[in-house]
Amino acid sequence: ASVGGAIAGGAVIARHGLERCLVPMTYIQNLAIPLYAVMAVVQPGFLGVTVMVLIEQLAAGIGSANSAVYLMQRTSRAFTSSHFALATSVVMLGSTLSGYLSGPLDEALGHPAFFTLAFVVSWPSLVLVHFVPRHPLDPPSRKDAEG
């Protein structure tokens, strides 16, 4: 589901452009987080868990495509590889640190409160996405568009 979401997200961005897709795709990714809080409270059976996890993974794939395209478009053409590597490293540092802390925090809070907190912590991204630049740092040249 995550790979399918990434492929679908990339296709939608290719068709409609990042300018139109950045905000809704960010919301799709973040609004999937409460599914885990619901799952922790409702405790559905195997089919319910499977459906919720597939939906969340689809949303995560969409969000991954969104993030990757955003980072690619915000790199300088002269330093594409190093800028993209640095940007993804910064993102992964945040992901690694939050992953390191999530286990003990989940144990301390319990699943429903932990996933609710995870969703609340995502709210700044839902606001900030409206203010980030949505156009490529280096627009494609005419030569790129032709060939």
PDB file of N, CA, C and O in Angstrom, residues 22-65:
ATOM      1  N   LEU A  22       0.618  19.916  -2.900  1.00  0.00           N
ATOM      2  CA  LEU A  22       1.364  19.927  -1.641  1.00  0.00           C
ATOM      3  C   LEU A  22       0.453  19.977  -0.414  1.00  0.00           C
ATOM      4  O   LEU A  22       0.584  19.155   0.494  1.00  0.00           O
ATOM      5  N   VAL A  23      -0.481  20.912  -0.386  1.00  0.00           N
ATOM      6  CA  VAL A  23      -1.348  21.052   0.794  1.00  0.00           C
ATOM      7  C   VAL A  23      -2.272  19.849   0.970  1.00  0.00           C
ATOM      8  O   VAL A  23      -2.279  19.237   2.042  1.00  0.00           O
ATOM      9  N   PRO A  24      -3.050  19.462  -0.043  1.00  0.00           N
ATOM     10  CA  PRO A  24      -3.946  18.325   0.197  1.00  0.00           C
ATOM     11  C   PRO A  24      -3.217  17.020   0.523  1.00  0.00           C
ATOM     12  O   PRO A  24      -3.680  16.248   1.363  1.00  0.00           O
ATOM     13  N   MET A  25      -2.067  16.794  -0.087  1.00  0.00           N
ATOM     14  CA  MET A  25      -1.342  15.558   0.197  1.00  0.00           C
ATOM     15  C   MET A  25      -0.750  15.571   1.609  1.00  0.00           C
ATOM     16  O   MET A  25      -0.664  14.529   2.255  1.00  0.00           O
ATOM     17  N   THR A  26      -0.355  16.730   2.076  1.00  0.00           N
ATOM     18  CA  THR A  26       0.129  16.839   3.462  1.00  0.00           C
ATOM     19  C   THR A  26      -1.006  16.531   4.430  1.00  0.00           C
ATOM     20  O   THR A  26      -0.818  15.822   5.420  1.00  0.00           O
ATOM     21  N   TYR A  27      -2.184  17.039   4.135  1.00  0.00           N
ATOM     22  CA  TYR A  27      -3.350  16.752   4.985  1.00  0.00           C
ATOM     23  C   TYR A  27      -3.715  15.264   4.946  1.00  0.00           C
ATOM     24  O   TYR A  27      -4.025  14.680   5.976  1.00  0.00           O
ATOM     25  N   ILE A  28      -3.662  14.670   3.778  1.00  0.00           N
ATOM     26  CA  ILE A  28      -3.965  13.231   3.671  1.00  0.00           C
ATOM     27  C   ILE A  28      -3.014  12.431   4.554  1.00  0.00           C
ATOM     28  O   ILE A  28      -3.439  11.550   5.307  1.00  0.00           O
ATOM     29  N   GLN A  29      -1.725  12.743   4.476  1.00  0.00           N
ATOM     30  CA  GLN A  29      -0.752  12.001   5.273  1.00  0.00           C
ATOM     31  C   GLN A  29      -1.009  12.189   6.765  1.00  0.00           C
ATOM     32  O   GLN A  29      -1.030  11.226   7.526  1.00  0.00           O
ATOM     33  N   ASN A  30      -1.209  13.419   7.199  1.00  0.00           N
ATOM     34  CA  ASN A  30      -1.366  13.676   8.632  1.00  0.00           C
ATOM     35  C   ASN A  30      -2.713  13.210   9.173  1.00  0.00           C
ATOM     36  O   ASN A  30      -2.793  12.786  10.328  1.00  0.00           O
ATOM     37  N   LEU A  31      -3.758  13.288   8.374  1.00  0.00           N
ATOM     38  CA  LEU A  31      -5.074  12.878   8.863  1.00  0.00           C
ATOM     39  C   LEU A  31      -5.223  11.363   8.964  1.00  0.00           C
ATOM     40  O   LEU A  31      -6.217  10.878   9.500  1.00  0.00           O
ATOM     41  N   ALA A  32      -4.221  10.633   8.507  1.00  0.00           N
ATOM     42  CA  ALA A  32      -4.240   9.180   8.678  1.00  0.00           C
ATOM     43  C   ALA A  32      -3.749   8.770  10.067  1.00  0.00           C
ATOM     44  O   ALA A  32      -4.035   7.659  10.526  1.00  0.00           O
ATOM     45  N   ILE A  33      -3.044   9.655  10.759  1.00  0.00           N
ATOM     46  CA  ILE A  33      -2.495   9.324  12.082  1.00  0.00           C
ATOM     47  C   ILE A  33      -3.587   8.919  13.076  1.00  0.00           C
ATOM     48  O   ILE A  33      -3.416   7.940  13.812  1.00  0.00           O
ATOM     49  N   PRO A  34      -4.728   9.629  13.126  1.00  0.00           N
ATOM     50  CA  PRO A  34      -5.757   9.250  14.103  1.00  0.00           C
ATOM     51  C   PRO A  34      -6.314   7.838  13.912  1.00  0.00           C
ATOM     52  O   PRO A  34      -6.939   7.303  14.833  1.00  0.00           O
ATOM     53  N   LEU A  35      -6.091   7.234  12.746  1.00  0.00           N
ATOM     54  CA  LEU A  35      -6.556   5.859  12.558  1.00  0.00           C
ATOM     55  C   LEU A  35      -5.981   4.929  13.623  1.00  0.00           C
ATOM     56  O   LEU A  35      -6.657   4.014  14.091  1.00  0.00           O
ATOM     57  N   TYR A  36      -4.729   5.180  14.004  1.00  0.00           N
ATOM     58  CA  TYR A  36      -4.107   4.329  15.016  1.00  0.00           C
ATOM     59  C   TYR A  36      -4.707   4.583  16.403  1.00  0.00           C
ATOM     60  O   TYR A  36      -4.846   3.652  17.195  1.00  0.00           O
ATOM     61  N   ALA A  37      -5.067   5.831  16.701  1.00  0.00           N
ATOM     62  CA  ALA A  37      -5.746   6.119  17.973  1.00  0.00           C
ATOM     63  C   ALA A  37      -7.102   5.433  17.994  1.00  0.00           C
ATOM     64  O   ALA A  37      -7.485   4.818  19.003  1.00  0.00           O
ATOM     65  N   VAL A  38      -7.826   5.499  16.879  1.00  0.00           N
ATOM     66  CA  VAL A  38      -9.123   4.822  16.779  1.00  0.00           C
ATOM     67  C   VAL A  38      -8.929   3.314  16.946  1.00  0.00           C
ATOM     68  O   VAL A  38      -9.676   2.655  17.675  1.00  0.00           O
ATOM     69  N   MET A  39      -7.921   2.782  16.293  1.00  0.00           N
ATOM     70  CA  MET A  39      -7.660   1.351  16.377  1.00  0.00           C
ATOM     71  C   MET A  39      -7.339   0.946  17.825  1.00  0.00           C
ATOM     72  O   MET A  39      -7.780  -0.108  18.289  1.00  0.00           O
ATOM     73  N   ALA A  40      -6.595   1.786  18.548  1.00  0.00           N
ATOM     74  CA  ALA A  40      -6.235   1.468  19.929  1.00  0.00           C
ATOM     75  C   ALA A  40      -7.455   1.467  20.838  1.00  0.00           C
ATOM     76  O   ALA A  40      -7.537   0.680  21.774  1.00  0.00           O
ATOM     77  N   VAL A  41      -8.424   2.336  20.547  1.00  0.00           N
ATOM     78  CA  VAL A  41      -9.635   2.415  21.374  1.00  0.00           C
ATOM     79  C   VAL A  41     -10.634   1.327  20.981  1.00  0.00           C
ATOM     80  O   VAL A  41     -11.157   0.599  21.830  1.00  0.00           O
ATOM     81  N   VAL A  42     -10.895   1.195  19.691  1.00  0.00           N
ATOM     82  CA  VAL A  42     -11.918   0.271  19.199  1.00  0.00           C
ATOM     83  C   VAL A  42     -11.440  -1.182  19.239  1.00  0.00           C
ATOM     84  O   VAL A  42     -12.230  -2.094  19.463  1.00  0.00           O
ATOM     85  N   GLN A  43     -10.145  -1.382  19.015  1.00  0.00           N
ATOM     86  CA  GLN A  43      -9.546  -2.713  18.960  1.00  0.00           C
ATOM     87  C   GLN A  43     -10.310  -3.646  18.012  1.00  0.00           C
ATOM     88  O   GLN A  43     -10.856  -4.673  18.415  1.00  0.00           O
ATOM     89  N   PRO A  44     -10.313  -3.254  16.722  1.00  0.00           N
ATOM     90  CA  PRO A  44     -11.034  -4.065  15.743  1.00  0.00           C
ATOM     91  C   PRO A  44     -10.361  -5.421  15.541  1.00  0.00           C
ATOM     92  O   PRO A  44      -9.220  -5.634  15.948  1.00  0.00           O
ATOM     93  N   GLY A  45     -11.061  -6.288  14.859  1.00  0.00           N
ATOM     94  CA  GLY A  45     -10.503  -7.594  14.523  1.00  0.00           C
ATOM     95  C   GLY A  45      -9.473  -7.477  13.419  1.00  0.00           C
ATOM     96  O   GLY A  45      -9.125  -6.378  12.972  1.00  0.00           O
ATOM     97  N   PHE A  46      -9.021  -8.627  12.954  1.00  0.00           N
ATOM     98  CA  PHE A  46      -7.975  -8.685  11.944  1.00  0.00           C
ATOM     99  C   PHE A  46      -8.328  -7.891  10.691  1.00  0.00           C
ATOM    100  O   PHE A  46      -7.512  -7.129  10.178  1.00  0.00           O
ATOM    101  N   LEU A  47      -9.538  -8.043  10.190  1.00  0.00           N
ATOM    102  CA  LEU A  47      -9.948  -7.332   8.974  1.00  0.00           C
ATOM    103  C   LEU A  47      -9.934  -5.819   9.194  1.00  0.00           C
ATOM    104  O   LEU A  47      -9.438  -5.066   8.351  1.00  0.00           O
ATOM    105  N   GLY A  48     -10.447  -5.372  10.334  1.00  0.00           N
ATOM    106  CA  GLY A  48     -10.447  -3.938  10.637  1.00  0.00           C
ATOM    107  C   GLY A  48      -9.042  -3.374  10.733  1.00  0.00           C
ATOM    108  O   GLY A  48      -8.753  -2.291  10.212  1.00  0.00           O
ATOM    109  N   VAL A  49      -8.162  -4.105  11.406  1.00  0.00           N
ATOM    110  CA  VAL A  49      -6.767  -3.669  11.526  1.00  0.00           C
ATOM    111  C   VAL A  49      -6.129  -3.611  10.142  1.00  0.00           C
ATOM    112  O   VAL A  49      -5.444  -2.640   9.796  1.00  0.00           O
ATOM    113  N   THR A  50      -6.369  -4.639   9.348  1.00  0.00           N
ATOM    114  CA  THR A  50      -5.790  -4.693   7.998  1.00  0.00           C
ATOM    115  C   THR A  50      -6.234  -3.500   7.167  1.00  0.00           C
ATOM    116  O   THR A  50      -5.404  -2.837   6.524  1.00  0.00           O
ATOM    117  N   VAL A  51      -7.511  -3.194   7.182  1.00  0.00           N
ATOM    118  CA  VAL A  51      -8.033  -2.064   6.397  1.00  0.00           C
ATOM    119  C   VAL A  51      -7.428  -0.750   6.882  1.00  0.00           C
ATOM    120  O   VAL A  51      -6.982   0.080   6.076  1.00  0.00           O
ATOM    121  N   MET A  52      -7.396  -0.547   8.200  1.00  0.00           N
ATOM    122  CA  MET A  52      -6.854   0.713   8.727  1.00  0.00           C
ATOM    123  C   MET A  52      -5.366   0.868   8.422  1.00  0.00           C
ATOM    124  O   MET A  52      -4.915   1.956   8.056  1.00  0.00           O
ATOM    125  N   VAL A  53      -4.611  -0.205   8.558  1.00  0.00           N
ATOM    126  CA  VAL A  53      -3.178  -0.133   8.273  1.00  0.00           C
ATOM    127  C   VAL A  53      -2.946   0.107   6.777  1.00  0.00           C
ATOM    128  O   VAL A  53      -2.071   0.897   6.394  1.00  0.00           O
ATOM    129  N   LEU A  54      -3.714  -0.531   5.924  1.00  0.00           N
ATOM    130  CA  LEU A  54      -3.578  -0.305   4.484  1.00  0.00           C
ATOM    131  C   LEU A  54      -3.889   1.146   4.117  1.00  0.00           C
ATOM    132  O   LEU A  54      -3.173   1.755   3.311  1.00  0.00           O
ATOM    133  N   ILE A  55      -4.930   1.704   4.715  1.00  0.00           N
ATOM    134  CA  ILE A  55      -5.279   3.110   4.450  1.00  0.00           C
ATOM    135  C   ILE A  55      -4.147   4.021   4.911  1.00  0.00           C
ATOM    136  O   ILE A  55      -3.727   4.937   4.192  1.00  0.00           O
ATOM    137  N   GLU A  56      -3.628   3.764   6.114  1.00  0.00           N
ATOM    138  CA  GLU A  56      -2.550   4.599   6.647  1.00  0.00           C
ATOM    139  C   GLU A  56      -1.296   4.473   5.792  1.00  0.00           C
ATOM    140  O   GLU A  56      -0.612   5.452   5.518  1.00  0.00           O
ATOM    141  N   GLN A  57      -0.977   3.272   5.355  1.00  0.00           N
ATOM    142  CA  GLN A  57       0.207   3.068   4.531  1.00  0.00           C
ATOM    143  C   GLN A  57       0.051   3.712   3.146  1.00  0.00           C
ATOM    144  O   GLN A  57       1.011   4.245   2.595  1.00  0.00           O
ATOM    145  N   LEU A  58      -1.144   3.673   2.603  1.00  0.00           N
ATOM    146  CA  LEU A  58      -1.421   4.365   1.348  1.00  0.00           C
ATOM    147  C   LEU A  58      -1.191   5.871   1.526  1.00  0.00           C
ATOM    148  O   LEU A  58      -0.523   6.507   0.709  1.00  0.00           O
ATOM    149  N   ALA A  59      -1.720   6.418   2.618  1.00  0.00           N
ATOM    150  CA  ALA A  59      -1.530   7.847   2.909  1.00  0.00           C
ATOM    151  C   ALA A  59      -0.053   8.165   3.140  1.00  0.00           C
ATOM    152  O   ALA A  59       0.439   9.209   2.700  1.00  0.00           O
ATOM    153  N   ALA A  60       0.668   7.269   3.813  1.00  0.00           N
ATOM    154  CA  ALA A  60       2.094   7.484   4.046  1.00  0.00           C
ATOM    155  C   ALA A  60       2.864   7.481   2.726  1.00  0.00           C
ATOM    156  O   ALA A  60       3.785   8.283   2.539  1.00  0.00           O
ATOM    157  N   GLY A  61       2.493   6.608   1.809  1.00  0.00           N
ATOM    158  CA  GLY A  61       3.136   6.582   0.494  1.00  0.00           C
ATOM    159  C   GLY A  61       2.886   7.863  -0.273  1.00  0.00           C
ATOM    160  O   GLY A  61       3.799   8.420  -0.905  1.00  0.00           O
ATOM    161  N   ILE A  62       1.655   8.350  -0.219  1.00  0.00           N
ATOM    162  CA  ILE A  62       1.317   9.634  -0.856  1.00  0.00           C
ATOM    163  C   ILE A  62       2.163  10.739  -0.252  1.00  0.00           C
ATOM    164  O   ILE A  62       2.727  11.581  -0.957  1.00  0.00           O
ATOM    165  N   GLY A  63       2.266  10.739   1.079  1.00  0.00           N
ATOM    166  CA  GLY A  63       3.070  11.744   1.760  1.00  0.00           C
ATOM    167  C   GLY A  63       4.544  11.641   1.414  1.00  0.00           C
ATOM    168  O   GLY A  63       5.235  12.661   1.278  1.00  0.00           O
ATOM    169  N   SER A  64       5.046  10.432   1.252  1.00  0.00           N
ATOM    170  CA  SER A  64       6.451  10.242   0.877  1.00  0.00           C
ATOM    171  C   SER A  64       6.731  10.809  -0.508  1.00  0.00           C
ATOM    172  O   SER A  64       7.761  11.466  -0.722  1.00  0.00           O
ATOM    173  N   ALA A  65       5.847  10.560  -1.439  1.00  0.00           N
ATOM    174  CA  ALA A  65       6.014  11.113  -2.792  1.00  0.00           C
ATOM    175  C   ALA A  65       5.978  12.634  -2.738  1.00  0.00           C
ATOM    176  O   ALA A  65       6.802  13.312  -3.373  1.00  0.00           O
TER     177      ALA A  65
END
